[in-house]
Amino acid sequence: MTIKEVSDKFGISTDTLRYYERVGMIPPVTRTSGGIRNYTDTDISWVELALCMRSAGLPIEAMIEYVKLYREGDSTIPARLQLLIEQRNSLLEQKVQIESTLERLDYKISRYEEAVKTGKLVWDDDKKCKYNGGN
């Protein structure tokens, strides 16, 4: 595949693909005899792995180290990356739940603030909140 085809397939720019190769996030891409990048299935697998690592939020330096280890025969890298992606997804789910809870709390607080402003809620001498009926 050409660099343009790979770029279109993954929705990333050709400049990004060249950058991934240049800094070592993917190994040097297979070249034709004329030196043109010819992405083989192996090269595409490396691009997919790089995209997975990026989606896991790994810093570029860590990605480069993972690629080096994997090229040296460490076969645990994909499993470790999958674990990182799962942890990230779990944290994102927790973030959504926390944001939802905060929204509900903000709503409740605003209702209480409104009740206090209108005099429906008052504090007695013992610092206890009581319903005043708006009087």
Backbone as a printed PyTorch tensor [residue, N CA C, xyz], in Angstrom:
tensor([[[  0.8400,  -1.1830,   0.0000],
         [  0.0000,   0.0000,   0.0000],
         [  0.8820,   1.2430,   0.0000]],

        [[  0.3720,   2.2770,  -0.6070],
         [  1.1030,   3.5410,  -0.5880],
         [  0.8590,   4.2490,   0.7350]],

        [[  1.6950,   5.2410,   1.0020],
         [  1.5380,   5.9960,   2.2390],
         [  0.1890,   6.7060,   2.2580]],

        [[ -0.2860,   7.1530,   1.0940],
         [ -1.5900,   7.8210,   0.9980],
         [ -2.7110,   6.8480,   1.3320]],

        [[ -2.6200,   5.6160,   0.8460],
         [ -3.6530,   4.6100,   1.1310],
         [ -3.6950,   4.2840,   2.6280]],

        [[ -2.5200,   4.1600,   3.2290],
         [ -2.4530,   3.8750,   4.6650],
         [ -2.9990,   5.0680,   5.4430]],

        [[ -2.6450,   6.2610,   5.0070],
         [ -3.1330,   7.4800,   5.6400],
         [ -4.6590,   7.5240,   5.6070]],

        [[ -5.2280,   7.2280,   4.4520],
         [ -6.6850,   7.2290,   4.3100],
         [ -7.3290,   6.1330,   5.1510]],

        [[ -6.6980,   4.9550,   5.1650],
         [ -7.2510,   3.8190,   5.9130],
         [ -7.3760,   4.1270,   7.3990]],

        [[ -6.3670,   4.7820,   7.9650],
         [ -6.3440,   5.0310,   9.3990],
         [ -6.7840,   6.4410,   9.7900]],

        [[ -7.0380,   7.2800,   8.7980],
         [ -7.4880,   8.6350,   9.1080],
         [ -6.4290,   9.4980,   9.7540]],

        [[ -5.1700,   9.2810,   9.3890],
         [ -4.0850,  10.1270,   9.8940],
         [ -3.3200,  10.6750,   8.6960]],

        [[ -2.5920,  11.7250,   8.9110],
         [ -1.8950,  12.3600,   7.7920],
         [ -0.6450,  11.5780,   7.4000]],

        [[ -0.2200,  11.7840,   6.1710],
         [  1.0170,  11.1510,   5.7060],
         [  2.2080,  11.6850,   6.4970]],

        [[  2.1360,  12.9580,   6.8960],
         [  3.2090,  13.5390,   7.7160],
         [  3.3220,  12.8090,   9.0490]],

        [[  2.1750,  12.4420,   9.6350],
         [  2.1870,  11.7080,  10.9030],
         [  2.8300,  10.3430,  10.7120]],

        [[  2.4960,   9.6710,   9.6170],
         [  3.1020,   8.3630,   9.3430],
         [  4.6130,   8.4860,   9.1840]],

        [[  5.0590,   9.4950,   8.4570],
         [  6.5030,   9.7090,   8.2880],
         [  7.1640,   9.9940,   9.6390]],

        [[  6.4720,  10.7750,  10.4650],
         [  6.9860,  11.1020,  11.8050],
         [  7.1150,   9.8350,  12.6390]],

        [[  6.0690,   8.9940,  12.6460],
         [  6.1230,   7.7370,  13.3940],
         [  7.3550,   6.9260,  13.0010]],

        [[  7.6310,   6.8780,  11.7250],
         [  8.7830,   6.1070,  11.2390],
         [ 10.0940,   6.7920,  11.6350]],

        [[ 10.1440,   8.0950,  11.4660],
         [ 11.3820,   8.8410,  11.7170],
         [ 11.8330,   8.7410,  13.1720]],

        [[ 10.8820,   8.8200,  14.1170],
         [ 11.2700,   8.8150,  15.5310],
         [ 11.3480,   7.4110,  16.1240]],

        [[ 10.9060,   6.3950,  15.3930],
         [ 11.0170,   5.0270,  15.8860],
         [  9.7670,   4.4640,  16.5150]],

        [[  8.6290,   5.1370,  16.3150],
         [  7.3720,   4.5940,  16.8180],
         [  6.9190,   3.4040,  15.9780]],

        [[  7.3830,   3.3620,  14.7360],
         [  7.2290,   2.1730,  13.8900],
         [  8.5840,   1.9230,  13.2390]],

        [[  8.8950,   0.6600,  12.9700],
         [ 10.1820,   0.3890,  12.3110],
         [ 10.1980,   1.0040,  10.9140]],

        [[ 11.3880,   1.1240,  10.3250],
         [ 11.4490,   1.6660,   8.9650],
         [ 10.5410,   0.8610,   8.0290]],

        [[  9.7310,   1.5820,   7.2880],
         [  8.7570,   0.9470,   6.3960],
         [  9.4790,   0.3400,   5.1930]],

        [[  8.9640,  -0.7980,   4.7490],
         [  9.5100,  -1.4780,   3.5750],
         [  9.5260,  -0.5010,   2.3960]],

        [[ 10.6240,  -0.5090,   1.6510],
         [ 10.7600,   0.4090,   0.5090],
         [ 10.8510,  -0.3790,  -0.7930]],

        [[ 10.4080,   0.2520,  -1.8380],
         [ 10.5820,  -0.3390,  -3.1730],
         [ 12.0250,  -0.0980,  -3.5850]],

        [[ 12.4130,  -0.6680,  -4.7080],
         [ 13.7870,  -0.4740,  -5.1830],
         [ 14.0660,   1.0000,  -5.4620]],

        [[ 13.0110,   1.7750,  -5.7330],
         [ 13.1710,   3.2130,  -5.9550],
         [ 13.1230,   4.0250,  -4.6750]],

        [[ 13.0020,   3.3410,  -3.5310],
         [ 13.0090,   4.0390,  -2.2510],
         [ 11.6400,   4.5310,  -1.8000]],

        [[ 10.5900,   4.1940,  -2.5380],
         [  9.2390,   4.6340,  -2.1700],
         [  8.6960,   3.7200,  -1.0810]],

        [[  8.0120,   4.3030,  -0.1030],
         [  7.4100,   3.5130,   0.9710],
         [  6.3490,   2.5790,   0.4000]],

        [[  6.4940,   1.3000,   0.7120],
         [  5.5430,   0.2930,   0.2750],
         [  5.0810,  -0.4570,   1.5210]],

        [[  3.9530,  -0.0250,   2.0780],
         [  3.4600,  -0.5950,   3.3210],
         [  2.9770,  -2.0230,   3.1130]],

        [[  3.6860,  -2.9610,   3.7370],
         [  3.2840,  -4.3670,   3.7040],
         [  2.3470,  -4.6270,   4.8800]],

        [[  1.8250,  -5.8350,   4.9850],
         [  0.9550,  -6.1770,   6.1180],
         [  1.6830,  -5.9830,   7.4420]],

        [[  2.9670,  -6.3260,   7.4730],
         [  3.7600,  -6.1430,   8.6890],
         [  3.8520,  -4.6630,   9.0480]],

        [[  4.1130,  -3.8260,   8.0570],
         [  4.2010,  -2.3810,   8.2970],
         [  2.8680,  -1.8360,   8.8100]],

        [[  1.7850,  -2.3160,   8.2210],
         [  0.4540,  -1.8610,   8.6420],
         [  0.1820,  -2.3020,  10.0770]],

        [[  0.6480,  -3.4960,  10.4540],
         [  0.4930,  -3.9520,  11.8350],
         [  1.2050,  -3.0140,  12.7990]],

        [[  2.3800,  -2.5440,  12.4080],
         [  3.1200,  -1.6030,  13.2560],
         [  2.3640,  -0.2830,  13.3800]],

        [[  1.7640,   0.1690,  12.2860],
         [  0.9780,   1.4060,  12.3330],
         [ -0.2020,   1.2180,  13.2880]],

        [[ -0.8800,   0.0700,  13.1900],
         [ -2.0040,  -0.2180,  14.0930],
         [ -1.5440,  -0.2250,  15.5450]],

        [[ -0.3960,  -0.8300,  15.7990],
         [  0.1530,  -0.8750,  17.1570],
         [  0.4620,   0.5350,  17.6520]],

        [[  1.0390,   1.3630,  16.7850],
         [  1.3500,   2.7470,  17.1650],
         [  0.0700,   3.5030,  17.5010]],

        [[ -0.9740,   3.2880,  16.7170],
         [ -2.2410,   3.9660,  16.9830],
         [ -2.8520,   3.4840,  18.2960]],

        [[ -2.7230,   2.1860,  18.5900],
         [ -3.2050,   1.6530,  19.8680],
         [ -2.4530,   2.2960,  21.0250]],

        [[ -1.1490,   2.4110,  20.8710],
         [ -0.3480,   3.0160,  21.9320],
         [ -0.7420,   4.4730,  22.1300]],

        [[ -0.9920,   5.1840,  21.0460],
         [ -1.4160,   6.5840,  21.1550],
         [ -2.7730,   6.6610,  21.8420]],

        [[ -3.6850,   5.7330,  21.4910],
         [ -5.0150,   5.7610,  22.1150],
         [ -4.9310,   5.4170,  23.5960]],

        [[ -3.8920,   4.6830,  23.9890],
         [ -3.6930,   4.3680,  25.4050],
         [ -3.0870,   5.5520,  26.1470]],

        [[ -2.7310,   6.5980,  25.4090],
         [ -2.1860,   7.7950,  26.0380],
         [ -0.7190,   7.6920,  26.4010]],

        [[ -0.0080,   6.7490,  25.7710],
         [  1.4150,   6.5940,  26.0990],
         [  2.2240,   7.7550,  25.5450]],

        [[  3.2100,   8.2170,  26.3140],
         [  4.1150,   9.2200,  25.7580],
         [  4.9580,   8.6020,  24.6380]],

        [[  5.3820,   9.4180,  23.7250],
         [  6.1310,   8.9460,  22.5560],
         [  7.3750,   8.1740,  22.9780]],

        [[  8.0560,   8.6460,  24.0240],
         [  9.2760,   7.9790,  24.4640],
         [  8.9840,   6.5280,  24.8640]],

        [[  7.8730,   6.3140,  25.5600],
         [  7.4950,   4.9540,  25.9720],
         [  7.1600,   4.1100,  24.7540]],

        [[  6.4970,   4.7190,  23.7740],
         [  6.1430,   3.9800,  22.5610],
         [  7.3960,   3.5070,  21.8300]],

        [[  8.3730,   4.3720,  21.7500],
         [  9.6230,   4.0130,  21.0660],
         [ 10.2920,   2.8510,  21.8000]],

        [[ 10.2940,   2.9060,  23.1370],
         [ 10.8850,   1.8130,  23.9170],
         [ 10.1200,   0.5070,  23.7070]],

        [[  8.7950,   0.5820,  23.6720],
         [  7.9920,  -0.6210,  23.4230],
         [  8.3260,  -1.2330,  22.0660]],

        [[  8.4720,  -0.3830,  21.0550],
         [  8.8000,  -0.8840,  19.7150],
         [ 10.1620,  -1.5670,  19.7410]],

        [[ 11.1400,  -0.9470,  20.4200],
         [ 12.4710,  -1.5620,  20.5140],
         [ 12.3890,  -2.9250,  21.1940]],

        [[ 11.6780,  -2.9950,  22.3240],
         [ 11.5440,  -4.2640,  23.0440],
         [ 10.8510,  -5.3220,  22.1860]],

        [[  9.8050,  -4.9120,  21.4910],
         [  9.0570,  -5.8600,  20.6600],
         [  9.9380,  -6.3840,  19.5170]],

        [[ 10.7150,  -5.4890,  18.9220],
         [ 11.6100,  -5.9060,  17.8320],
         [ 12.7010,  -6.8380,  18.3430]],

        [[ 13.0440,  -6.6860,  19.6430],
         [ 14.0680,  -7.5530,  20.2370],
         [ 13.4790,  -8.8720,  20.7340]],

        [[ 12.1670,  -9.0680,  20.5220],
         [ 11.5650, -10.3570,  20.8400],
         [ 10.6630, -10.4030,  22.0540]],

        [[ 10.3840,  -9.2670,  22.6870],
         [  9.4900,  -9.2660,  23.8430],
         [  8.0470,  -9.3610,  23.3450]],

        [[  7.4610, -10.5420,  23.4670],
         [  6.1210, -10.7680,  22.9180],
         [  5.0070, -10.3350,  23.8710]],

        [[  5.3550,  -9.8070,  25.0360],
         [  4.3260,  -9.3900,  25.9940],
         [  3.8140,  -7.9760,  25.7300]],

        [[  4.4460,  -7.2630,  24.8230],
         [  4.0800,  -5.8650,  24.5810],
         [  2.6090,  -5.7130,  24.1830]],

        [[  2.0760,  -6.4700,  23.2100],
         [  0.6590,  -6.2800,  22.8590],
         [ -0.2820,  -6.5060,  24.0460]],

        [[  0.0020,  -7.5040,  24.8790],
         [ -0.8540,  -7.7640,  26.0410],
         [ -0.7680,  -6.6040,  27.0330]],

        [[  0.4270,  -6.0800,  27.2280],
         [  0.5840,  -4.9420,  28.1380],
         [ -0.1500,  -3.7110,  27.6060]],

        [[ -0.0750,  -3.5160,  26.2910],
         [ -0.7750,  -2.3850,  25.6950],
         [ -2.2830,  -2.5440,  25.8350]],

        [[ -2.7710,  -3.7680,  25.6300],
         [ -4.2010,  -4.0150,  25.7820],
         [ -4.6440,  -3.6920,  27.2070]],

        [[ -3.8260,  -4.0750,  28.1790],
         [ -4.1410,  -3.7780,  29.5740],
         [ -4.2010,  -2.2650,  29.8050]],

        [[ -3.2420,  -1.5330,  29.2380],
         [ -3.2440,  -0.0800,  29.3710],
         [ -4.4980,   0.5280,  28.7460]],

        [[ -4.8840,   0.0350,  27.5860],
         [ -6.0780,   0.5460,  26.9130],
         [ -7.3130,   0.2640,  27.7630]],

        [[ -7.3970,  -0.9390,  28.3270],
         [ -8.5400,  -1.2800,  29.1770],
         [ -8.5730,  -0.4030,  30.4260]],

        [[ -7.4050,  -0.1470,  31.0220],
         [ -7.3470,   0.7260,  32.1940],
         [ -7.7900,   2.1370,  31.8370]],

        [[ -7.3330,   2.6090,  30.6910],
         [ -7.7140,   3.9540,  30.2340],
         [ -9.2210,   4.0310,  30.0250]],

        [[ -9.7980,   3.0250,  29.3650],
         [-11.2390,   3.0160,  29.1210],
         [-12.0150,   2.9820,  30.4260]],

        [[-11.5210,   2.2100,  31.3900],
         [-12.1730,   2.1390,  32.6970],
         [-12.1440,   3.5050,  33.3790]],

        [[-11.0100,   4.1740,  33.3110],
         [-10.9020,   5.4990,  33.9080],
         [-11.8120,   6.5100,  33.2130]],

        [[-11.9330,   6.3820,  31.8940],
         [-12.8300,   7.2810,  31.1680],
         [-14.2810,   7.0470,  31.5780]],

        [[-14.6640,   5.7800,  31.7980],
         [-16.0130,   5.4750,  32.2690],
         [-16.2410,   6.0830,  33.6540]],

        [[-15.2420,   5.9470,  34.5210],
         [-15.3550,   6.5330,  35.8590],
         [-15.4950,   8.0480,  35.7700]],

        [[-14.7570,   8.6580,  34.8500],
         [-14.8240,  10.0980,  34.6630],
         [-16.2390,  10.5180,  34.2760]],

        [[-16.8580,   9.7590,  33.3740],
         [-18.2260,  10.0620,  32.9460],
         [-19.1830,   9.9560,  34.1350]],

        [[-19.0230,   8.9070,  34.9370],
         [-19.8800,   8.7330,  36.1090],
         [-19.6910,   9.8680,  37.1110]],

        [[-18.4460,  10.2600,  37.3180],
         [-18.1470,  11.3480,  38.2570],
         [-18.7560,  12.6560,  37.7520]],

        [[-18.6060,  12.9230,  36.4500],
         [-19.1740,  14.1480,  35.8970],
         [-20.6930,  14.1600,  36.0300]],

        [[-21.3250,  13.0140,  35.8220],
         [-22.7720,  12.9070,  35.9690],
         [-23.1890,  13.1690,  37.4190]],

        [[-22.4500,  12.5880,  38.3530],
         [-22.7350,  12.8090,  39.7720],
         [-22.5660,  14.2770,  40.1340]],

        [[-21.5190,  14.9010,  39.6280],
         [-21.2900,  16.3220,  39.8970],
         [-22.4260,  17.1840,  39.3550]],

        [[-22.9120,  16.8420,  38.1700],
         [-24.0340,  17.5890,  37.6000],
         [-25.2630,  17.4850,  38.4970]],

        [[-25.5570,  16.2650,  38.9800],
         [-26.7090,  16.0770,  39.8710],
         [-26.5250,  16.8610,  41.1640]],

        [[-25.3170,  16.8230,  41.7160],
         [-25.0480,  17.5720,  42.9430],
         [-25.1720,  19.0740,  42.7150]],

        [[-24.6550,  19.5490,  41.5990],
         [-24.7770,  20.9750,  41.2820],
         [-26.2440,  21.3760,  41.1830]],

        [[-27.0540,  20.5030,  40.5760],
         [-28.4860,  20.7840,  40.4560],
         [-29.1250,  20.8550,  41.8490]],

        [[-28.8220,  19.8640,  42.7000],
         [-29.3940,  19.8550,  44.0490],
         [-28.9590,  21.0850,  44.8350]],

        [[-27.6910,  21.4400,  44.7390],
         [-27.1840,  22.6230,  45.4410],
         [-27.9140,  23.8660,  44.9610]],

        [[-28.1040,  23.9790,  43.6590],
         [-28.7880,  25.1600,  43.1250],
         [-30.2270,  25.2250,  43.6310]],

        [[-30.8770,  24.0710,  43.7590],
         [-32.2520,  24.0400,  44.2940],
         [-32.2630,  24.5000,  45.7580]],

        [[-31.2980,  24.0200,  46.5440],
         [-31.2160,  24.4490,  47.9390],
         [-30.9160,  25.9440,  48.0400]],

        [[-30.0040,  26.4130,  47.2020],
         [-29.6790,  27.8390,  47.2160],
         [-30.9120,  28.6780,  46.8930]],

        [[-31.6710,  28.2200,  45.9180],
         [-32.9000,  28.9270,  45.5550],
         [-33.8980,  28.9110,  46.7100]],

        [[-34.0230,  27.7640,  47.3850],
         [-34.9440,  27.6640,  48.5210],
         [-34.5270,  28.5890,  49.6570]],

        [[-33.2290,  28.7300,  49.8750],
         [-32.7420,  29.6300,  50.9220],
         [-33.0170,  31.0840,  50.5210]],

        [[-32.7750,  31.4190,  49.2650],
         [-33.0140,  32.7890,  48.7990],
         [-34.4740,  33.1860,  48.9340]],

        [[-35.3650,  32.2640,  48.6430],
         [-36.7990,  32.5640,  48.7040],
         [-37.3620,  32.4270,  50.1090]],

        [[-36.5430,  31.9720,  51.0450],
         [-36.9800,  31.8470,  52.4190],
         [-37.7060,  30.5500,  52.7290]],

        [[-37.7340,  29.6090,  51.7840],
         [-38.3960,  28.3250,  52.0340],
         [-37.5830,  27.4490,  52.9780]],

        [[-36.2750,  27.6370,  52.9880],
         [-35.4070,  26.9190,  53.9260],
         [-34.7250,  27.9420,  54.8140]],

        [[-34.7510,  27.6690,  56.0920],
         [-34.0820,  28.5600,  57.0480],
         [-33.3360,  27.7080,  58.0570]],

        [[-32.4160,  28.3530,  58.7560],
         [-31.6860,  27.6580,  59.8110],
         [-32.2020,  28.1490,  61.1640]],

        [[-32.4290,  27.1970,  62.0520],
         [-32.8930,  27.5850,  63.3760],
         [-31.6820,  27.8860,  64.2680]],

        [[-31.9340,  28.1630,  65.5180],
         [-30.8580,  28.5320,  66.4420],
         [-29.8500,  27.4070,  66.6620]],

        [[-30.2810,  26.1560,  66.4530],
         [-29.3750,  25.0070,  66.6210],
         [-28.6040,  24.6980,  65.3400]],

        [[-28.6370,  25.6050,  64.3680],
         [-27.9470,  25.4490,  63.0760],
         [-28.5050,  24.2750,  62.2830]],

        [[-29.7840,  23.9760,  62.4620],
         [-30.4340,  22.9270,  61.7010],
         [-31.2940,  23.5780,  60.6340]],

        [[-31.3090,  22.9560,  59.5000],
         [-32.0920,  23.4610,  58.3830],
         [-33.5350,  22.9930,  58.5440]],

        [[-34.4750,  23.8970,  58.2980],
         [-35.8770,  23.4770,  58.3790],
         [-36.6650,  24.1480,  57.2720]],

        [[-37.7350,  23.5030,  56.8780],
         [-38.6150,  24.0170,  55.8460],
         [-39.5140,  25.0700,  56.4530]],

        [[-39.5450,  26.2300,  55.8370],
         [-40.2950,  27.3520,  56.3600],
         [-41.5910,  27.5630,  55.5880]],

        [[-41.8130,  26.8190,  54.5320],
         [-43.0220,  26.9880,  53.7400],
         [-43.0190,  28.2590,  52.9280]],

        [[-41.9100,  28.9330,  52.8600],
         [-41.8070,  30.1300,  52.0350],
         [-42.3480,  31.3830,  52.6940]],

        [[-42.6520,  31.3310,  53.9320],
         [-43.1940,  32.5070,  54.6190],
         [-42.1290,  33.4390,  55.1000]]])
